[in-house]
Amino acid sequence: MLTPLPQVVPGAHTSARLQQLTGLRFFAALAIVVFHLKGVFGVPAISVDLAQGVTFFFVLSGFILSYVYPKLRNSASVAQFYRARIARIWPVHLVALILGFILIGYEFDLTTLAPNILLVQGWLPVSAMYFGYNSPSWSVSAELFFYLAFPLLIVNWDSTWRWKISCCVLLTAFAICLGAICELPEYENLESASFNISQHGLVYIGPLARLLEFVLGIGAAQIFRRWQPVLSLRNGTFVELGAIVLCAIPMIISPILVESIGNAAKWSGARMWLTHSSAAPTFAILILVFGWGKGLISRFLAMRLLVFLGEVSFSMYLVHQLLIIYYQGHSNDFVRMGNFPALFFYFTILLATSIFFWSVFEVPARRFLTGRKDPVTNAKKRVARALLGPGLCILMIAVVVQQTYAPSWHARPIGNEAARALTPGDLVPYIGSTLGEFRLQGLNVECVPDGIQLKVVWQSMRDQKMVYLNGLHIVDFSGKILSQADYQQPTVPASMPAGKLWIDELFLKKDLFSDAATSIGLVLYRGPEVLAVQGVKTDWGGKRLIVPIPKCAFVS
């Protein structure tokens, strides 16, 4: 979660002391983006758990708010605090939600939409609510809960901090134990007609279980106010490096600790906490150390460009996954660009969109809702103009290149006769094969000069949401996966009625095929689950449909 840092009221000098934390936000936001890019554009999975970036932002939020608002003396100051915080997060969240309807084509569902608009979706431990629309906004919902609790948390902190932190520890432990005792499922069944509570929603999403991270940030800020060590630039740099190493330790060893718990389903909540939240205490130390600003690394983070990127990182956080989902639904539009150019194209769009959101929506809305001018300096405006102009030019060039060299690909309706007509005789036996509750009604695998063109006609066997991932495996004679070209199901419409046919046209570039490649495996994923397959030739215990590769010049 990325909460914009509030401007520090006491004065410019005080605000400048924390610029390095604003710069640090950009790298934490980038870590979350990279985590969500895993498997997209050829981005590999790494052993360090970058998802703990959300925990970093919860801790940072507690630190900054406690530093800016050490006391809220009366109801008027509390009301002003709430007004300022809502002005920070709600307008951009709403614009990102609207962008999701335009870009992704969300299905209108008032039951799910209303909590998302009000930013309370994360308070309900049901994935249909907190992942119903722009899924990263669940953490903004948790932040809203923290904001509401903040006046109670900060009051008489010096005399109450021990029991407040202890209560938050107990709340986290209670959420984990409740999931275990009630034997809640790890994740909600997406196909269930009812709303089921899951341990994921209770421990990972629920604000009560995450409140500890926010409170640790409050505690770090109180230490920061009372303790300012005298350090040389050299020693300060060593301390900052030590804090970074300290944070890396739980992020690296958490997978090992998770294995020690075992695979018992009832303790999935404990595994989630270790995986995603265990670095919270070390993040509090990191933020405290960089708040001091005594070393070279903090000076680097306080550079004007990085501070500006930190300012726009909240908008970046809210739009990054919308662009990923859009790409996954249109991946064949970009496949001939190659992974690296497509990744560059993605980050160009992301940065340009983030700057646009920040300058056109975030800052003006904040000014309007708070009733005062936002202290955006001329330097920040110059940086915005300097980045926005070249960024938009690169974006336009990339769009021209993409439209020139990439074929148009999109899922579109098709009739039964057209589906039968595109299927050659040797592939007719595959017609009627089922993957999950989708039936294969047409199939064509054709060699083209730079790859293979694959056309697949699907039919939905019942009314259902399009929440699946289609796996395309290039395999050898033994079934070993040589390469993959997975793609997301169409997101428009969000639900597919029973009997509806549509065609996916997919281009598989020749680089995916080695001399050992013999077949293409079709797989259907629902989350981590691989669905059952019935067809003429299958493997993986009846969970992958095997289609032969035609004799192409680039495959021996």
Coordinates of C-alpha atoms in Angstrom, one line a residue:
M1 CA 0.0 0.0 0.0
L2 CA 1.3 3.5 -0.8
T3 CA 0.0 6.3 1.2
P4 CA 1.2 9.8 0.1
L5 CA 3.4 11.4 2.8
P6 CA 1.6 14.4 4.3
Q7 CA 3.4 17.7 4.1
V8 CA 4.9 18.5 7.5
V9 CA 3.2 21.5 9.0
P10 CA 6.0 22.9 11.3
G11 CA 8.0 24.3 8.5
A12 CA 10.1 23.8 5.4
H13 CA 13.2 22.7 7.4
T14 CA 11.2 20.0 9.1
S15 CA 9.7 18.8 5.8
A16 CA 13.1 18.7 4.1
R17 CA 14.5 16.4 6.8
L18 CA 12.2 13.6 5.6
Q19 CA 12.7 14.0 1.8
Q20 CA 14.9 10.9 1.8
L21 CA 11.9 8.9 3.0
T22 CA 9.9 10.2 0.1
G23 CA 12.7 9.0 -2.2
L24 CA 12.7 5.7 -0.5
R25 CA 9.0 5.3 -1.2
F26 CA 9.7 5.1 -5.0
F27 CA 12.0 2.1 -4.6
A28 CA 9.5 0.3 -2.3
A29 CA 6.8 1.0 -4.8
L30 CA 9.0 -0.3 -7.6
A31 CA 9.5 -3.5 -5.6
I32 CA 5.8 -4.1 -5.5
V33 CA 5.4 -3.5 -9.2
V34 CA 8.2 -6.0 -9.9
F35 CA 6.5 -8.5 -7.6
H36 CA 3.3 -8.2 -9.6
L37 CA 5.2 -8.5 -12.9
K38 CA 6.5 -12.0 -12.0
G39 CA 6.0 -14.1 -15.0
V40 CA 5.0 -11.2 -17.2
F41 CA 7.4 -9.8 -19.9
G42 CA 9.7 -12.6 -18.9
V43 CA 10.3 -11.2 -15.5
P44 CA 11.6 -14.1 -13.3
A45 CA 10.5 -15.0 -9.8
I46 CA 13.2 -14.1 -7.2
S47 CA 13.7 -15.6 -3.8
V48 CA 13.4 -12.2 -1.9
D49 CA 9.7 -11.6 -1.0
L50 CA 9.0 -8.2 -2.5
A51 CA 5.4 -8.4 -1.4
Q52 CA 6.6 -7.2 2.0
G53 CA 6.7 -3.8 0.3
V54 CA 3.1 -3.4 1.5
T55 CA 4.2 -3.9 5.1
F56 CA 6.9 -1.2 4.5
F57 CA 4.2 1.3 3.6
F58 CA 2.1 0.5 6.5
V59 CA 5.0 1.1 8.9
L60 CA 6.0 4.2 7.0
S61 CA 2.5 5.6 7.2
G62 CA 2.4 5.2 11.0
F63 CA 5.8 6.8 11.3
I64 CA 5.0 9.9 9.1
L65 CA 1.5 10.5 10.7
S66 CA 2.9 10.3 14.2
Y67 CA 5.7 12.7 13.2
V68 CA 3.4 15.2 11.6
Y69 CA 0.6 14.9 14.1
P70 CA 2.2 14.1 17.5
K71 CA -0.9 15.3 19.2
L72 CA -4.5 16.0 18.1
R73 CA -5.6 18.3 20.9
N74 CA -9.4 18.6 20.2
S75 CA -12.2 17.6 18.0
A76 CA -11.5 20.3 15.4
S77 CA -7.9 19.1 14.9
V78 CA -9.2 15.5 14.6
A79 CA -11.7 16.6 12.0
Q80 CA -9.0 18.5 10.1
F81 CA -6.8 15.4 10.2
Y82 CA -9.5 13.2 8.7
R83 CA -10.2 15.7 6.0
A84 CA -6.6 15.9 5.0
R85 CA -6.1 12.2 4.9
I86 CA -9.2 11.4 2.9
A87 CA -8.2 14.2 0.5
R88 CA -4.9 12.4 0.1
I89 CA -6.1 8.9 -0.9
W90 CA -9.8 8.9 -2.0
P91 CA -9.7 11.1 -5.2
V92 CA -6.9 9.1 -6.9
H93 CA -8.5 5.8 -5.8
L94 CA -11.8 6.8 -7.4
V95 CA -10.1 7.9 -10.7
A96 CA -8.2 4.6 -10.8
L97 CA -11.4 2.7 -10.3
I98 CA -13.0 4.6 -13.2
L99 CA -9.9 3.8 -15.3
G100 CA -10.4 0.1 -14.5
F101 CA -14.0 0.2 -15.9
I102 CA -12.7 1.9 -19.1
L103 CA -9.5 -0.2 -19.5
I104 CA -10.4 -3.6 -18.1
G105 CA -14.2 -3.5 -18.6
Y106 CA -15.3 -4.3 -15.0
E107 CA -18.7 -5.7 -14.6
F108 CA -21.0 -3.4 -12.7
D109 CA -22.0 -5.0 -9.4
L110 CA -23.4 -2.5 -6.8
T111 CA -22.9 -5.0 -3.9
T112 CA -19.1 -5.1 -4.6
L113 CA -18.8 -1.6 -6.0
A114 CA -20.2 0.3 -3.1
P115 CA -17.6 -0.9 -0.5
N116 CA -14.9 -0.2 -3.1
I117 CA -16.1 3.3 -3.6
L118 CA -16.3 3.9 0.1
L119 CA -12.8 2.3 0.6
V120 CA -14.1 -0.3 3.1
Q121 CA -13.7 -3.4 0.9
G122 CA -10.6 -4.6 2.8
W123 CA -12.6 -4.6 6.0
L124 CA -14.6 -7.6 4.7
P125 CA -12.5 -10.8 4.6
V126 CA -14.1 -11.9 1.3
S127 CA -12.1 -11.8 -1.9
A128 CA -15.1 -10.9 -4.0
M129 CA -15.1 -7.7 -2.1
Y130 CA -11.4 -6.8 -1.6
F131 CA -10.3 -8.1 -5.1
G132 CA -13.6 -7.2 -6.8
Y133 CA -12.2 -4.3 -8.8
N134 CA -8.7 -2.6 -8.6
S135 CA -7.2 -5.2 -6.3
P136 CA -4.3 -3.1 -4.9
S137 CA -6.8 -0.7 -3.4
W138 CA -7.4 -3.2 -0.6
S139 CA -4.4 -1.7 1.2
V140 CA -5.7 1.8 0.8
S141 CA -8.8 0.5 2.5
A142 CA -6.7 -0.8 5.4
E143 CA -5.0 2.7 5.5
L144 CA -8.4 4.3 5.9
F145 CA -9.0 2.1 8.9
F146 CA -5.6 3.1 10.4
Y147 CA -6.5 6.8 9.9
L148 CA -9.8 6.3 11.8
A149 CA -7.9 4.6 14.6
F150 CA -5.0 7.0 14.7
P151 CA -6.5 9.7 17.1
L152 CA -7.1 6.9 19.6
L153 CA -3.6 5.4 19.1
I154 CA -1.7 8.6 19.4
V155 CA -3.5 10.0 22.5
N156 CA -1.3 9.6 25.7
W157 CA 1.2 7.6 23.7
D158 CA 4.1 8.0 26.2
S159 CA 2.1 6.3 29.0
T160 CA 0.1 3.8 26.9
W161 CA 2.5 2.6 24.2
R162 CA 3.3 -0.7 25.8
W163 CA -0.3 -2.0 26.1
K164 CA -1.2 -0.6 22.7
I165 CA 1.5 -2.5 20.9
S166 CA 0.7 -5.6 23.0
C167 CA -3.0 -5.4 22.0
C168 CA -2.0 -5.1 18.3
V169 CA 0.2 -8.2 18.7
L170 CA -2.7 -10.0 20.2
L171 CA -5.0 -8.9 17.4
T172 CA -2.6 -10.4 14.8
A173 CA -2.3 -13.6 16.8
F174 CA -6.1 -13.8 17.3
A175 CA -6.7 -13.5 13.5
I176 CA -4.2 -16.3 12.9
C177 CA -5.6 -18.6 15.6
L178 CA -9.2 -17.9 14.6
G179 CA -8.4 -19.1 11.0
A180 CA -6.8 -22.2 12.4
I181 CA -9.5 -23.0 15.0
C182 CA -12.3 -22.5 12.5
E183 CA -10.3 -24.3 9.8
L184 CA -11.1 -21.5 7.3
P185 CA -9.9 -22.1 3.7
E186 CA -6.6 -20.4 2.7
Y187 CA -8.4 -18.7 -0.2
E188 CA -12.0 -18.2 -1.0
N189 CA -13.5 -20.5 -3.6
L190 CA -14.1 -18.2 -6.6
E191 CA -16.8 -20.5 -7.9
S192 CA -18.8 -20.4 -4.7
A193 CA -22.2 -18.7 -5.0
S194 CA -21.9 -17.5 -1.4
F195 CA -19.3 -15.2 0.2
N196 CA -16.8 -17.3 2.2
I197 CA -14.4 -15.9 4.7
S198 CA -10.8 -17.0 4.1
Q199 CA -7.6 -16.9 6.1
H200 CA -6.1 -14.7 3.3
G201 CA -8.9 -12.2 3.9
L202 CA -8.6 -12.4 7.7
V203 CA -4.8 -12.3 8.1
Y204 CA -3.3 -10.7 5.0
I205 CA -6.1 -8.3 4.1
G206 CA -7.8 -7.5 7.3
P207 CA -6.8 -4.2 8.9
L208 CA -7.1 -5.5 12.5
A209 CA -4.4 -8.1 11.7
R210 CA -2.2 -5.5 10.0
L211 CA -2.6 -2.7 12.6
L212 CA 0.6 -3.9 14.4
E213 CA 2.7 -2.7 11.4
F214 CA 1.1 0.8 11.5
V215 CA 1.7 1.0 15.3
L216 CA 5.3 0.0 15.0
G217 CA 5.7 3.0 12.7
I218 CA 4.2 5.2 15.4
G219 CA 6.7 3.9 17.9
A220 CA 9.6 4.5 15.6
A221 CA 8.5 8.1 15.1
Q222 CA 8.4 8.7 18.8
I223 CA 12.0 7.3 19.1
F224 CA 13.0 9.6 16.2
R225 CA 11.7 12.6 18.0
R226 CA 13.7 11.9 21.2
W227 CA 16.9 10.4 19.8
Q228 CA 19.1 12.0 17.1
P229 CA 22.5 10.4 17.2
V230 CA 25.6 12.3 16.2
L231 CA 27.2 10.3 13.3
S232 CA 29.8 11.2 10.8
L233 CA 28.9 10.7 7.1
R234 CA 31.0 7.6 7.0
N235 CA 29.5 6.0 10.1
G236 CA 26.0 7.1 9.0
T237 CA 26.5 5.3 5.7
F238 CA 27.5 2.1 7.5
V239 CA 24.5 2.4 9.8
E240 CA 22.2 2.8 6.7
L241 CA 23.8 -0.2 5.0
G242 CA 23.3 -2.2 8.2
A243 CA 19.7 -1.3 8.3
I244 CA 19.2 -2.5 4.7
V245 CA 20.9 -5.8 5.5
L246 CA 18.8 -6.2 8.6
C247 CA 15.6 -5.8 6.5
A248 CA 16.8 -8.3 4.0
I249 CA 17.2 -11.0 6.6
P250 CA 13.4 -11.7 7.4
M251 CA 12.6 -11.3 3.7
I252 CA 15.1 -14.0 2.8
I253 CA 14.5 -16.5 5.7
S254 CA 10.7 -16.2 5.8
P255 CA 10.3 -19.0 3.2
I256 CA 12.5 -21.2 5.3
L257 CA 10.4 -20.5 8.4
V258 CA 7.2 -21.2 6.4
E259 CA 8.5 -24.6 5.5
S260 CA 9.1 -25.4 9.2
I261 CA 5.4 -24.8 9.9
G262 CA 4.5 -27.4 7.3
N263 CA 1.6 -27.6 4.8
A264 CA -1.3 -28.0 7.3
A265 CA -4.1 -25.9 5.8
K266 CA -5.3 -24.6 9.1
W267 CA -2.0 -22.8 9.7
S268 CA -2.0 -21.0 6.3
G269 CA -2.6 -17.7 8.1
A270 CA 0.7 -18.1 10.1
R271 CA 2.5 -18.8 6.8
M272 CA 1.0 -15.7 5.3
W273 CA 2.1 -13.5 8.2
L274 CA 5.6 -14.9 8.0
T275 CA 5.7 -14.4 4.3
H276 CA 4.2 -10.9 4.0
S277 CA 4.5 -9.2 7.4
S278 CA 7.5 -10.5 9.3
A279 CA 9.8 -7.7 8.3
A280 CA 7.7 -5.0 10.0
P281 CA 10.1 -4.6 13.0
T282 CA 13.1 -4.3 10.8
F283 CA 11.3 -1.8 8.5
A284 CA 10.6 0.3 11.5
I285 CA 14.4 0.4 12.2
L286 CA 15.1 1.1 8.5
I287 CA 12.7 4.1 8.5
L288 CA 14.2 5.4 11.8
V289 CA 17.7 5.2 10.4
F290 CA 16.9 6.8 7.1
G291 CA 14.9 9.5 8.9
W292 CA 18.1 10.5 10.6
G293 CA 19.6 11.2 7.2
K294 CA 23.2 10.8 8.3
G295 CA 24.6 8.7 5.4
L296 CA 25.3 8.8 1.7
I297 CA 22.4 6.6 0.9
S298 CA 19.9 9.0 2.5
R299 CA 21.5 11.9 0.6
F300 CA 21.1 9.9 -2.6
L301 CA 17.4 9.3 -1.8
A302 CA 16.9 13.0 -1.1
M303 CA 17.8 13.9 -4.7
R304 CA 15.2 16.0 -6.4
L305 CA 14.3 13.4 -9.1
L306 CA 13.9 10.6 -6.6
V307 CA 11.8 12.7 -4.3
F308 CA 9.5 13.6 -7.2
L309 CA 9.2 9.9 -8.2
G310 CA 8.3 9.2 -4.6
E311 CA 5.6 11.8 -4.8
V312 CA 4.0 10.2 -7.9
S313 CA 4.4 6.6 -6.5
F314 CA 1.0 6.5 -4.9
S315 CA -0.6 7.0 -8.3
M316 CA 1.9 4.5 -9.7
Y317 CA 0.8 1.9 -7.1
L318 CA -2.9 2.4 -8.0
V319 CA -2.6 2.0 -11.7
H320 CA 0.2 -0.5 -12.2
Q321 CA -1.9 -3.6 -11.9
L322 CA -4.5 -2.2 -14.2
L323 CA -1.9 -2.0 -16.9
I324 CA -0.6 -5.5 -16.2
I325 CA -4.1 -7.0 -16.5
Y326 CA -4.7 -5.1 -19.7
Y327 CA -1.4 -6.4 -21.1
Q328 CA -2.2 -10.0 -20.1
G329 CA -5.5 -9.7 -21.9
H330 CA -3.8 -8.4 -25.0
S331 CA -0.4 -10.0 -24.8
N332 CA -0.3 -11.1 -28.4
D333 CA -0.5 -7.4 -29.4
F334 CA 3.0 -7.1 -28.0
V335 CA 4.6 -10.5 -28.5
R336 CA 6.6 -9.6 -31.6
M337 CA 8.1 -6.6 -29.7
G338 CA 10.0 -9.1 -27.5
N339 CA 10.0 -9.1 -23.7
F340 CA 12.5 -6.3 -23.1
P341 CA 10.9 -3.7 -25.5
A342 CA 7.4 -4.6 -24.1
L343 CA 8.7 -4.2 -20.5
F344 CA 10.2 -0.8 -21.4
F345 CA 6.8 0.1 -23.1
Y346 CA 5.0 -0.9 -19.9
F347 CA 7.2 1.2 -17.6
T348 CA 6.9 4.2 -20.0
I349 CA 3.1 4.0 -19.9
L350 CA 3.2 3.5 -16.1
L351 CA 5.4 6.5 -15.4
A352 CA 3.6 8.8 -17.8
T353 CA 0.2 7.7 -16.4
S354 CA 1.4 8.2 -12.8
I355 CA 2.7 11.7 -13.5
F356 CA -0.5 12.5 -15.3
F357 CA -2.6 11.3 -12.4
W358 CA -0.5 13.1 -9.8
S359 CA -0.5 16.4 -11.7
V360 CA -4.1 16.4 -13.0
F361 CA -6.1 14.6 -10.3
E362 CA -4.1 14.0 -7.1
V363 CA -2.7 17.5 -6.4
P364 CA -5.7 19.6 -7.6
A365 CA -8.2 17.3 -5.8
R366 CA -6.2 17.6 -2.6
R367 CA -6.1 21.4 -2.9
F368 CA -9.9 21.5 -3.5
L369 CA -10.9 19.1 -0.6
T370 CA -8.6 20.7 2.0
G371 CA -9.4 24.2 1.0
R372 CA -5.8 25.3 0.9
K373 CA -3.0 25.4 -1.6
D374 CA -0.8 22.3 -1.7
P375 CA 2.9 23.2 -1.2
V376 CA 4.0 21.8 -4.5
T377 CA 7.3 23.6 -5.3
N378 CA 8.3 25.0 -8.6
A379 CA 11.1 22.5 -8.7
K380 CA 8.6 19.6 -8.6
K381 CA 6.6 21.2 -11.4
R382 CA 9.8 21.5 -13.5
V383 CA 10.6 17.9 -12.9
A384 CA 7.1 16.9 -13.8
R385 CA 7.3 18.8 -17.1
A386 CA 10.8 17.5 -17.8
L387 CA 9.7 13.8 -17.4
L388 CA 6.1 14.1 -18.8
G389 CA 7.2 15.6 -22.2
P390 CA 9.8 12.9 -23.2
G391 CA 7.7 10.2 -21.6
L392 CA 4.7 11.0 -23.7
C393 CA 6.8 11.2 -26.8
I394 CA 8.4 7.8 -26.1
L395 CA 4.9 6.5 -25.5
M396 CA 3.6 7.7 -28.8
I397 CA 6.6 6.2 -30.6
A398 CA 6.1 2.9 -28.9
V399 CA 2.4 2.9 -29.8
V400 CA 3.2 3.5 -33.4
V401 CA 5.8 0.7 -33.4
Q402 CA 3.4 -1.7 -31.7
Q403 CA 0.6 -1.0 -34.0
T404 CA 2.9 -1.3 -37.1
Y405 CA 4.6 -4.6 -36.2
A406 CA 2.2 -6.4 -33.9
P407 CA -0.9 -8.1 -35.2
S408 CA -4.3 -7.1 -33.8
W409 CA -5.4 -9.7 -31.3
H410 CA -8.5 -9.8 -29.2
A411 CA -11.1 -12.3 -28.0
R412 CA -14.1 -11.9 -30.3
P413 CA -17.4 -13.8 -30.7
I414 CA -17.5 -16.5 -33.4
G415 CA -20.3 -18.8 -34.7
N416 CA -20.4 -22.5 -34.7
E417 CA -20.0 -22.9 -38.5
A418 CA -17.0 -20.6 -38.5
A419 CA -15.4 -22.5 -35.6
R420 CA -15.8 -25.8 -37.5
A421 CA -14.5 -24.3 -40.7
L422 CA -11.2 -23.2 -39.2
T423 CA -10.5 -26.7 -37.7
P424 CA -8.4 -28.9 -40.1
G425 CA -9.2 -32.6 -40.3
D426 CA -6.3 -33.9 -38.2
L427 CA -7.5 -31.7 -35.3
V428 CA -11.2 -32.5 -35.5
P429 CA -10.8 -35.2 -32.7
Y430 CA -9.9 -32.4 -30.3
I431 CA -13.3 -30.7 -30.8
G432 CA -15.5 -31.3 -27.7
S433 CA -12.5 -31.5 -25.3
T434 CA -13.2 -29.8 -22.0
L435 CA -10.9 -27.8 -19.8
G436 CA -12.6 -27.1 -16.5
E437 CA -16.1 -25.9 -17.6
F438 CA -15.0 -24.6 -21.0
R439 CA -15.4 -26.7 -24.1
L440 CA -13.1 -26.6 -27.1
Q441 CA -15.2 -26.0 -30.2
G442 CA -12.5 -25.0 -32.8
L443 CA -8.7 -25.4 -33.1
N444 CA -6.1 -24.4 -35.7
V445 CA -2.3 -24.5 -35.4
E446 CA -0.6 -23.0 -38.4
C447 CA 3.1 -22.2 -39.2
V448 CA 3.9 -18.6 -40.2
P449 CA 7.3 -17.3 -41.1
D450 CA 8.3 -16.1 -37.6
G451 CA 6.3 -18.5 -35.4
I452 CA 3.1 -20.4 -35.0
Q453 CA -0.4 -18.9 -35.2
L454 CA -2.8 -20.6 -32.8
K455 CA -6.5 -20.2 -33.0
V456 CA -8.7 -21.6 -30.2
V457 CA -12.5 -21.4 -30.0
W458 CA -13.9 -21.8 -26.5
Q459 CA -17.5 -22.3 -25.3
S460 CA -18.6 -21.6 -21.8
M461 CA -20.5 -24.5 -20.4
R462 CA -22.3 -22.4 -17.8
D463 CA -22.6 -18.8 -16.6
Q464 CA -19.3 -18.0 -15.0
K465 CA -16.8 -15.2 -14.3
M466 CA -13.7 -14.9 -16.6
V467 CA -11.1 -15.3 -13.8
Y468 CA -9.0 -18.0 -15.3
L469 CA -5.4 -18.2 -16.7
N470 CA -4.8 -20.2 -19.9
G471 CA -1.5 -22.0 -19.9
L472 CA 0.3 -22.7 -23.1
H473 CA 3.3 -25.1 -22.6
I474 CA 5.8 -25.9 -25.3
V475 CA 6.8 -29.5 -24.4
D476 CA 9.0 -32.3 -25.6
F477 CA 8.0 -36.0 -26.2
S478 CA 8.2 -36.7 -22.4
G479 CA 5.9 -33.7 -21.5
K480 CA 8.7 -31.6 -20.1
I481 CA 8.0 -27.9 -20.3
L482 CA 10.5 -26.2 -22.6
S483 CA 8.9 -22.8 -22.6
Q484 CA 5.6 -21.1 -21.7
A485 CA 3.3 -18.5 -23.3
D486 CA 0.5 -18.2 -20.7
Y487 CA -2.3 -15.6 -21.2
Q488 CA -5.2 -14.2 -19.2
Q489 CA -8.7 -15.0 -20.2
P490 CA -10.6 -12.1 -21.8
T491 CA -11.8 -9.6 -19.2
V492 CA -14.5 -8.1 -21.4
P493 CA -17.2 -9.2 -20.7
A494 CA -16.3 -10.0 -17.0
S495 CA -18.8 -12.9 -17.1
M496 CA -19.5 -15.3 -19.9
P497 CA -23.0 -16.8 -20.4
A498 CA -23.6 -20.5 -20.9
G499 CA -23.2 -21.5 -24.6
K500 CA -21.3 -18.4 -25.7
L501 CA -18.4 -19.0 -28.1
W502 CA -15.4 -16.8 -28.6
I503 CA -12.0 -17.1 -30.3
D504 CA -8.5 -16.5 -29.0
E505 CA -6.0 -15.8 -31.7
L506 CA -2.5 -16.3 -30.3
F507 CA 0.9 -15.8 -31.9
L508 CA 3.8 -18.0 -30.5
K509 CA 7.1 -16.6 -31.7
K510 CA 9.6 -19.1 -33.1
D511 CA 12.1 -18.4 -30.2
L512 CA 9.8 -20.4 -28.0
F513 CA 10.4 -23.6 -30.0
S514 CA 13.6 -25.6 -29.7
D515 CA 14.4 -28.7 -31.8
A516 CA 13.1 -30.9 -28.9
A517 CA 9.6 -29.3 -29.1
T518 CA 6.9 -31.8 -30.2
S519 CA 3.6 -30.5 -28.8
I520 CA 1.7 -27.6 -27.2
G521 CA 0.0 -28.3 -23.9
L522 CA -3.2 -26.4 -23.1
V523 CA -3.9 -25.9 -19.3
L524 CA -6.5 -24.0 -17.4
Y525 CA -5.6 -22.4 -14.1
R526 CA -8.0 -21.1 -11.4
G527 CA -5.6 -19.4 -9.1
P528 CA -3.0 -22.0 -8.1
E529 CA -5.4 -24.9 -9.1
V530 CA -5.0 -26.7 -12.4
L531 CA -8.4 -27.8 -13.6
A532 CA -9.3 -31.2 -15.0
V533 CA -9.2 -31.9 -18.8
Q534 CA -11.1 -34.4 -20.9
G535 CA -9.8 -34.9 -24.4
V536 CA -8.2 -37.1 -27.0
K537 CA -4.7 -36.8 -25.6
T538 CA -3.9 -35.6 -22.1
D539 CA -1.1 -35.8 -19.6
W540 CA -0.4 -34.4 -16.1
G541 CA -2.9 -36.9 -14.7
G542 CA -5.7 -35.6 -17.0
K543 CA -5.0 -31.9 -16.4
R544 CA -3.2 -30.9 -19.7
L545 CA -4.4 -31.3 -23.3
I546 CA -1.6 -32.2 -25.7
V547 CA -1.8 -30.8 -29.3
P548 CA 0.9 -31.7 -31.9
I549 CA 3.1 -29.1 -33.4
P550 CA 2.9 -28.9 -37.2
K551 CA 6.0 -29.3 -39.3
C552 CA 7.5 -25.8 -39.4
A553 CA 10.8 -24.8 -40.9
F554 CA 12.1 -23.6 -37.5
V555 CA 11.2 -26.9 -35.7
S556 CA 13.1 -30.0 -36.7

